[in-house]
CSV table of C-alpha atoms and ligand atoms in Angstrom, one decimal:
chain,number,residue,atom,x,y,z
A,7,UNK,CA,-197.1,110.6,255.1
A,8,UNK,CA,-196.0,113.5,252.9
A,9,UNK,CA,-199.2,115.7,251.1
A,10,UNK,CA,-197.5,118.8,250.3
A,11,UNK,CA,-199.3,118.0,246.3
A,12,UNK,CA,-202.4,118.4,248.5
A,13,UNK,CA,-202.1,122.0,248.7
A,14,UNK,CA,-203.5,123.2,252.2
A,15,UNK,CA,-204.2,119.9,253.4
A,16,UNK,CA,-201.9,119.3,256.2
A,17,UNK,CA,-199.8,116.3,256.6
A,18,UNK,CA,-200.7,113.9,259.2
A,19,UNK,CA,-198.3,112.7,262.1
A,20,UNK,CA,-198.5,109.0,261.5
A,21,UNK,CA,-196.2,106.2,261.7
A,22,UNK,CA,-193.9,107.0,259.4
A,23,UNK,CA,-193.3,110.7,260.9
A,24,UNK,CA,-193.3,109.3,264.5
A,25,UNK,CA,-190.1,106.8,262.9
A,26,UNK,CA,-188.4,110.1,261.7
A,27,UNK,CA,-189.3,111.8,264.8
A,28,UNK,CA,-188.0,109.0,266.8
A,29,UNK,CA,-184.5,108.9,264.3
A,30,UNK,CA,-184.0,112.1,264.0
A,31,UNK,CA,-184.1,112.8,267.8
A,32,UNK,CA,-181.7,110.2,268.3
A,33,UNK,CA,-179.2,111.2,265.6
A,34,UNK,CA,-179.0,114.5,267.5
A,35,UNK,CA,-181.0,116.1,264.9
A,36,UNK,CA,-182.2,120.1,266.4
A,37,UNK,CA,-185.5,120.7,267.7
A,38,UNK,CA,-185.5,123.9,265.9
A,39,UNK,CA,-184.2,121.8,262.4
A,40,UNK,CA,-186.8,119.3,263.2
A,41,UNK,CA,-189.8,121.6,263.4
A,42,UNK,CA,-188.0,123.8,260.5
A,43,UNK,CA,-187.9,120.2,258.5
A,44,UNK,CA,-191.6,119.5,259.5
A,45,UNK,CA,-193.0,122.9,258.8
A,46,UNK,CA,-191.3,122.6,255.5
A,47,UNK,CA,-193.2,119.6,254.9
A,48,UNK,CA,-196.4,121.2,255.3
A,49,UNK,CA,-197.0,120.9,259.1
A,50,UNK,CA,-198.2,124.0,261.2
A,51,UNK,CA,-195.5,125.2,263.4
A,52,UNK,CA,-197.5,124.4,266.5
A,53,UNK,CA,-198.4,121.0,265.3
A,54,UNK,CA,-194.4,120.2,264.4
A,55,UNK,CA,-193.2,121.8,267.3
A,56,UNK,CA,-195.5,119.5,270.0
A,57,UNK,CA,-194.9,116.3,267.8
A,58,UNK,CA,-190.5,117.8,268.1
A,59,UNK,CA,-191.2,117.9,271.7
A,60,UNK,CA,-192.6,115.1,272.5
A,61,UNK,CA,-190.2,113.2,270.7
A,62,UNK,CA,-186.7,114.7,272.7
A,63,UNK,CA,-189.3,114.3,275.9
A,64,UNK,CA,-191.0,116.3,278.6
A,65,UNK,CA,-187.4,118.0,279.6
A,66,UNK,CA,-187.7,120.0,276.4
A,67,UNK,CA,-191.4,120.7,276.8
A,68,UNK,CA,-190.2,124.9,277.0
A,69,UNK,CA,-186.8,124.3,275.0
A,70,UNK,CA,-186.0,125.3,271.7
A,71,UNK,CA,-182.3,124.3,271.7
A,72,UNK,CA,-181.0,121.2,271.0
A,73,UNK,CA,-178.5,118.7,272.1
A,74,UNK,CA,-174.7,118.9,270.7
A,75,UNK,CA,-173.3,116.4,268.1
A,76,UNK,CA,-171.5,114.8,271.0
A,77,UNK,CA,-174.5,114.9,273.3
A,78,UNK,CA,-176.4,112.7,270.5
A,79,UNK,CA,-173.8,110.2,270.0
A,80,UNK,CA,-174.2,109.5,273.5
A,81,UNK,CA,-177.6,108.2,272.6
A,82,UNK,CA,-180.7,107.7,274.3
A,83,UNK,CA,-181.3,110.0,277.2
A,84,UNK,CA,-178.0,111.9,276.9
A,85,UNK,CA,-179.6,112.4,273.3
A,86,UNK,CA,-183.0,114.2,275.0
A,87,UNK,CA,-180.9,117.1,276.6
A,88,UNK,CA,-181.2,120.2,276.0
A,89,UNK,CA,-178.6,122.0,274.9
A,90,UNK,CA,-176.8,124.5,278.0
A,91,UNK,CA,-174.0,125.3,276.2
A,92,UNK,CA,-172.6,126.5,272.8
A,93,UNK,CA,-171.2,124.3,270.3
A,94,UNK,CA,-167.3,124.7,270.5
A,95,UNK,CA,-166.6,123.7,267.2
A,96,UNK,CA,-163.0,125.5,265.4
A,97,UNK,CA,-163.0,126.7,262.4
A,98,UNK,CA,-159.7,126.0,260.9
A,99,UNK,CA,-158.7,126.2,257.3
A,100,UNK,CA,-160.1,123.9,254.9
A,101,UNK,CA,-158.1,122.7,252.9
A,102,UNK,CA,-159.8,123.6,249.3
A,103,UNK,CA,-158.3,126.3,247.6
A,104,UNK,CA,-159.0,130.3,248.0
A,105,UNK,CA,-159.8,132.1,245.0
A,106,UNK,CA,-162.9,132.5,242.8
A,107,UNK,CA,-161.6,129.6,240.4
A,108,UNK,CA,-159.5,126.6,241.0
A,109,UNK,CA,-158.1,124.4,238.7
A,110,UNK,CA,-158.7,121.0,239.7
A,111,UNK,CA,-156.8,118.8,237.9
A,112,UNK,CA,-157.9,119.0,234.4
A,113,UNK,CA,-160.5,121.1,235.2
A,114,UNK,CA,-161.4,124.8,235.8
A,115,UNK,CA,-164.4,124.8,238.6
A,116,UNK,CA,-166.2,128.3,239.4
A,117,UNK,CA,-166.5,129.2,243.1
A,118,UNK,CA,-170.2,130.1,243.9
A,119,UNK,CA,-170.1,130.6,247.5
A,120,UNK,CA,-168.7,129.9,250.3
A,121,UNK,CA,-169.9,130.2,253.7
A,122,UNK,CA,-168.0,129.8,257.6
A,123,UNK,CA,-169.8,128.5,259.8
A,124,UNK,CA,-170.8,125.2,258.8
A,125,UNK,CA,-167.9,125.4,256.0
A,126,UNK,CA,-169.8,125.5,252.4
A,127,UNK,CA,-168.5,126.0,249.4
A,128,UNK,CA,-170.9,126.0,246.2
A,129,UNK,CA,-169.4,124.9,242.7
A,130,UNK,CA,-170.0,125.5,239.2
A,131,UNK,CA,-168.8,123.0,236.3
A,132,UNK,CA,-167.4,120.7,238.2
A,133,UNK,CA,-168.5,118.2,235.8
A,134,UNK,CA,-169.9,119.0,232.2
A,135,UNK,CA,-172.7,118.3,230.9
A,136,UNK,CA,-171.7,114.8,228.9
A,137,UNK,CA,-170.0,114.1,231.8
A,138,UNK,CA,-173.1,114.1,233.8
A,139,UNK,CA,-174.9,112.6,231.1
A,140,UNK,CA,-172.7,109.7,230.9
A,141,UNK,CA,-172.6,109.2,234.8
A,142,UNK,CA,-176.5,109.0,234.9
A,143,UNK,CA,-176.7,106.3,232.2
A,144,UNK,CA,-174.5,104.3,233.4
A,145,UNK,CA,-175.7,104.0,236.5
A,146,UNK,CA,-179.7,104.1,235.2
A,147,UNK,CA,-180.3,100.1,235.3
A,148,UNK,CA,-178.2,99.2,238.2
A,149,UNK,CA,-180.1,101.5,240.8
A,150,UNK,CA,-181.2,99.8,244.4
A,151,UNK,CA,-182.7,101.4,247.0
A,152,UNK,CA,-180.7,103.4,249.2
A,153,UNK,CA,-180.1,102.5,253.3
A,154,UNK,CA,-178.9,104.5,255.9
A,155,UNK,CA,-176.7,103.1,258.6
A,156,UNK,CA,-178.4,102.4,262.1
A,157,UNK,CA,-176.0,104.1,264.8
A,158,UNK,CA,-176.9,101.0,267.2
A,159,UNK,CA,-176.2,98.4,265.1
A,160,UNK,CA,-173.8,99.6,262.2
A,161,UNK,CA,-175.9,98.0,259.7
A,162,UNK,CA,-177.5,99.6,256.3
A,163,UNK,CA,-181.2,99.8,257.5
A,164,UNK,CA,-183.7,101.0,254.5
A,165,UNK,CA,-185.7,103.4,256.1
A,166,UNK,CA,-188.3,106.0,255.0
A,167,UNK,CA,-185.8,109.4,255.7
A,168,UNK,CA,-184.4,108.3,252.6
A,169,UNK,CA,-186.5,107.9,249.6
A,170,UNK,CA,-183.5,107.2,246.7
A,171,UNK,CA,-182.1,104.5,245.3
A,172,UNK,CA,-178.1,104.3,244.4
A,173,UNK,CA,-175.4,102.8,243.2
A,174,UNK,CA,-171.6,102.3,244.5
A,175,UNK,CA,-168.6,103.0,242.1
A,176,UNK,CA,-165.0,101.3,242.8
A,177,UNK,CA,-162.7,103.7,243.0
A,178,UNK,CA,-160.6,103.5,239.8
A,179,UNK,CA,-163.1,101.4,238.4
A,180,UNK,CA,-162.4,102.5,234.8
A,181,UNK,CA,-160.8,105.7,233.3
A,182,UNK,CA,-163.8,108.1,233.7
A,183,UNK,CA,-164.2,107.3,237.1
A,184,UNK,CA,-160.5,107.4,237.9
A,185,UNK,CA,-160.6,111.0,236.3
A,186,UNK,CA,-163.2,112.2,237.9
A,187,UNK,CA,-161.9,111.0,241.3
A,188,UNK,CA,-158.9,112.9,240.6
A,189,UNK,CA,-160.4,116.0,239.7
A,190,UNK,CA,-162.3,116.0,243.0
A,191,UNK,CA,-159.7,115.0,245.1
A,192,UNK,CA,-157.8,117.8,243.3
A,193,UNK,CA,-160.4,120.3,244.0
A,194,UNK,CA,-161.9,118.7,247.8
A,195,UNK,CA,-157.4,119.1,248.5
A,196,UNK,CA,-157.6,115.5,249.9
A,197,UNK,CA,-155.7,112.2,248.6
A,198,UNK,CA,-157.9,109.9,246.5
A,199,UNK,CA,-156.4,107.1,248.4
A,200,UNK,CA,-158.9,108.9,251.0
A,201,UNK,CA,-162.1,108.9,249.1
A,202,UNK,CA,-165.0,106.3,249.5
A,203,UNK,CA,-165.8,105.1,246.0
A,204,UNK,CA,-168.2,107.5,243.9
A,205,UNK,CA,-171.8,106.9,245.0
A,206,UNK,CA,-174.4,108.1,242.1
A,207,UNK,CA,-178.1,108.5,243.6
A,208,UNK,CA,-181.3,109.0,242.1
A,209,UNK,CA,-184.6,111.0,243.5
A,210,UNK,CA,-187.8,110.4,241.8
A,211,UNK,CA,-190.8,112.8,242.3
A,212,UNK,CA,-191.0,113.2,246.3
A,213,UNK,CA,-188.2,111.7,246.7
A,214,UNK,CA,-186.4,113.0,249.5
A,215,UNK,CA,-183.4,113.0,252.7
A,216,UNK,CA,-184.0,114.1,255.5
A,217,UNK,CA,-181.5,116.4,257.5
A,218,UNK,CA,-178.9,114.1,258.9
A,219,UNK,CA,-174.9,114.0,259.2
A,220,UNK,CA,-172.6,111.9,257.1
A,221,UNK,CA,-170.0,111.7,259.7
A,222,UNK,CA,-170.3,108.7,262.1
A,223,UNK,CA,-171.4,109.6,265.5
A,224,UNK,CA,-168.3,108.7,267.7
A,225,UNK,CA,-170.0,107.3,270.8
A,226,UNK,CA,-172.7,105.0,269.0
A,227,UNK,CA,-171.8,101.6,268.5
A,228,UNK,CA,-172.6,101.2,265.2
A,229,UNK,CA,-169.8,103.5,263.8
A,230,UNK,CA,-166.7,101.5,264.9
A,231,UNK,CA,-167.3,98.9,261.9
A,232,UNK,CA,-166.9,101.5,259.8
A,233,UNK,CA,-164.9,103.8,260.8
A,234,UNK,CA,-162.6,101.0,261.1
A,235,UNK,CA,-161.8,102.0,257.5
A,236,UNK,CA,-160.1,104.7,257.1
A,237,UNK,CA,-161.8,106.4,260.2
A,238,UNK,CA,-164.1,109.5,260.6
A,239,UNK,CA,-165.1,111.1,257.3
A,240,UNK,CA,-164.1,114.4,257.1
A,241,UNK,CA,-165.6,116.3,254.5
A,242,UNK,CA,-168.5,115.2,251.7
A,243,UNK,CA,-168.8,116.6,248.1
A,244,UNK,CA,-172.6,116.1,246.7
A,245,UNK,CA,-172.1,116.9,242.4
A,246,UNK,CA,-175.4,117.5,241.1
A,247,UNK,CA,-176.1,115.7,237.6
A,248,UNK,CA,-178.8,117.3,236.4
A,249,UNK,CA,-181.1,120.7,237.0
A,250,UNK,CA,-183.7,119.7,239.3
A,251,UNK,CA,-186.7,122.1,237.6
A,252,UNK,CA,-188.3,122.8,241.7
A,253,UNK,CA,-186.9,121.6,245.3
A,254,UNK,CA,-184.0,118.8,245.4
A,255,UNK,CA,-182.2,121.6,247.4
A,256,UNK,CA,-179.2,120.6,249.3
A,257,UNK,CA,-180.2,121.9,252.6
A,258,UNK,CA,-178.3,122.5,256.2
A,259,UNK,CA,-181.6,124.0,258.1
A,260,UNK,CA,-178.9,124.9,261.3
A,261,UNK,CA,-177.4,127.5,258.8
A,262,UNK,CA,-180.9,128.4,256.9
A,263,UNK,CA,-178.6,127.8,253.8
A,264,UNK,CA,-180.1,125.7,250.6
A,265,UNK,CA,-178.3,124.9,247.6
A,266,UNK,CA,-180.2,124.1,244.2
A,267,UNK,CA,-179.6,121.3,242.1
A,268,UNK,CA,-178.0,122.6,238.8
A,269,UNK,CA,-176.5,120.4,236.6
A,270,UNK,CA,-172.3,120.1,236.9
A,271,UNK,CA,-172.6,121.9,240.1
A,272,UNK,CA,-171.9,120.6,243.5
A,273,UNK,CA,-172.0,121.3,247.1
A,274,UNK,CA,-168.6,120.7,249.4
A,275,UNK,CA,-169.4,120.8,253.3
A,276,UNK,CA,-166.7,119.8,256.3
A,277,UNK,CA,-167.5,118.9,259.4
A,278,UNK,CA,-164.3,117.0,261.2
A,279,UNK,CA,-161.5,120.0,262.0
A,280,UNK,CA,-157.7,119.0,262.5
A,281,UNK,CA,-158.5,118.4,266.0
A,282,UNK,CA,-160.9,115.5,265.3
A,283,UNK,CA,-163.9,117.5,266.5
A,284,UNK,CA,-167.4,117.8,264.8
A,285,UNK,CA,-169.3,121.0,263.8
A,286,UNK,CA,-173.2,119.9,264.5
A,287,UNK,CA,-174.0,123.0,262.1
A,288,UNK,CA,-173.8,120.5,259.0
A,289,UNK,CA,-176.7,119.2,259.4
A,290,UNK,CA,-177.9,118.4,256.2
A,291,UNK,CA,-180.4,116.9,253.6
A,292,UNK,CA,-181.8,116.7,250.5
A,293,UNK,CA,-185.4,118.9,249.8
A,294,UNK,CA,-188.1,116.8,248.4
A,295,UNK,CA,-188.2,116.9,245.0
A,296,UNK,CA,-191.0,118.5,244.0
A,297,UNK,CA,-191.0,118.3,240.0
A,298,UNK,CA,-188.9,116.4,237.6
A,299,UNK,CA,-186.1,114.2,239.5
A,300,UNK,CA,-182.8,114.2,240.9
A,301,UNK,CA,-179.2,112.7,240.6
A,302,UNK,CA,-176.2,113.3,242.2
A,303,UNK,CA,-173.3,111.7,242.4
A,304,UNK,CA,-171.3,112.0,245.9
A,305,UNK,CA,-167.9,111.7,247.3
A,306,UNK,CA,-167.5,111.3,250.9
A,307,UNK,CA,-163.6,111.6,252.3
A,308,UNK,CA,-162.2,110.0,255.2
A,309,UNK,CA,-159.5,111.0,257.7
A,310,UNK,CA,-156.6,108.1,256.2
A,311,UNK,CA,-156.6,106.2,253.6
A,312,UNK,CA,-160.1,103.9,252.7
A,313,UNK,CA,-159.7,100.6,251.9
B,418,LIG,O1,-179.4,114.7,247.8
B,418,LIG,C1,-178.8,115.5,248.5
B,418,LIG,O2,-178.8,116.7,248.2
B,418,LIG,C2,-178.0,115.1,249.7
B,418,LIG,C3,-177.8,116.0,250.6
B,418,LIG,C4,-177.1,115.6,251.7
B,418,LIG,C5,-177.5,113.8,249.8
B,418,LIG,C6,-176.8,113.5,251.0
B,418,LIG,N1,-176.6,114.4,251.9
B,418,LIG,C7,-176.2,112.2,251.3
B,418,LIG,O3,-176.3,111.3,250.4
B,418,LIG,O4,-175.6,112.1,252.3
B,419,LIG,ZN1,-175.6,113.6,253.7
């Protein structure tokens, strides 16, 4: 389904597309990020944006916005709506720290960047480099591949969006991970107690995820089992463990913002305010990888404590 090594060959919209169309649309995905997403791929833009349309339905035939976070956690046709009205979305204070370096626990971490709207902040040396080491061979031979949870149904489909393969980490498990939970709960200025345990995932060549949110949509069934733990999840910090030599980019395509993958560095979006809403701008995915591989390790935060 994916060519892009095929230089100007363009890819094809078969059944695997027509499953991320059909995903993608429900999740409440943008037309705009969806063509952007396909385009990206490889697709012309005329091409993407007829296979976008038809897949939100004939009411968007002349659209190019999109529904609202809570318009897609409706679902279904709610889902196919375009959208009339501006996100309201408040940007409050996150809590991470101002300043152009903050110590997080035992730890010095470099701000990069930070952008508004969605709220971004890029790190440097979050982790060093025998820290990232160490997290990547421990976690080498115990690798499976990575789900994604179906909005309907709650459950951890395997589908095609997401071409990686993972592994879960107890929080506390042992000291290293107890230190580097600390350190990240020190810098994210959020309890550990709050923290899902450390995920570490691996992309091989192609391997890729496509734009999604890592909050659970509040109207779809599916999310109750597991926001039942601890609730919504607020904010999510992606570390990258190694430099990813071409693509791997963290990217939000609602903000036309990419991060790369360099090694100790991570990424820190927030999409739930202190009035429980969600910002729809934080969008997000991982860029196919496009030579070498990929690993990161990822800590996603909940509004209480997970347990
Ligand atoms: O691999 C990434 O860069 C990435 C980006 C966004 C992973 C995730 N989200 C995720 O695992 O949710
Ligand atoms: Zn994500």
């Amino acid at each position: 389904m994916f060519h892009r090594s095929a230089g100007t060959r363009m890819p094809v919209v078969d059944a695997a597309w027509h499953e991320w169309l059909r995903t993608n649309a429900a999740r409440g995905c943008t037309i705009d990020s969806m063509i952007e997403a396909m385009t990206q791929a490889g697709f012309a833009a005329d091409v993407a944006g007829e296979a976008v349309r038809a897949a939100f339905g004939p009411s968007t035939a002349s659209e190019t916005s999109a529904p609202t976070a809570a318009a897609s956690a409706a679902g279904g046709t709610e889902a196919a709506l375009p959208q009339k009205t501006p996100h309201t979305y408040r940007y409050d204070d996150a809590p991470v720290a101002h300043g152009n370096t903050i110590h997080a626990h035992d730890r010095d971490v470099q701000v990069l960047a930070r952008c508004e709207r969605p709220q971004v902040i890029v790190f440097a040396n979050v982790l060093s480099a025998q820290e990232c080491s160490e997290m990547i061979e421990r976690s080498r031979h115990r690798l499976k591949r990575s789900t994604t949870v179906n909005p309907a149904t709650g459950q951890e489909d395997v589908i095609r969006n997401r071409t990686s393969e993972g592994i879960w980490y107890q929080r506390g498990e042992d000291p290293l991970i107890e230190r580097l939970e600390q350190r990240i709960a020190s810098l994210m200025n959020w309890p550990v107690e709050n923290g899902e345990g450390l995920q570490v995932l691996h992309y091989g060549p192609t391997g890729e995820y496509r734009p999604h949110y890592d909050y659970f949509p509040p109207d779809q069934p599916g999310s109750a089992v597991h926001t039942a733990r601890g609730g919504q999840r607020v904010a999510t910090l992606v570390i990258y463990l190694n430099d990813v030599p071409e693509g791997g980019e963290t990217i939000f395509p609602e903000a036309g913002l990419s991060v790369a993958a360099n090694r100790g560095g991570a990424v820190y979006f927030r999409y739930m305010n202190g009035q429980r809403q969600l910002d729809p701008l934080t969008l997000h995915g991982g860029a196919p990888v496009l030579a070498g591989e990929k690993w990161i390790m990822t800590k996603w935060v909940r509004e209480r404590a997970y347990v």
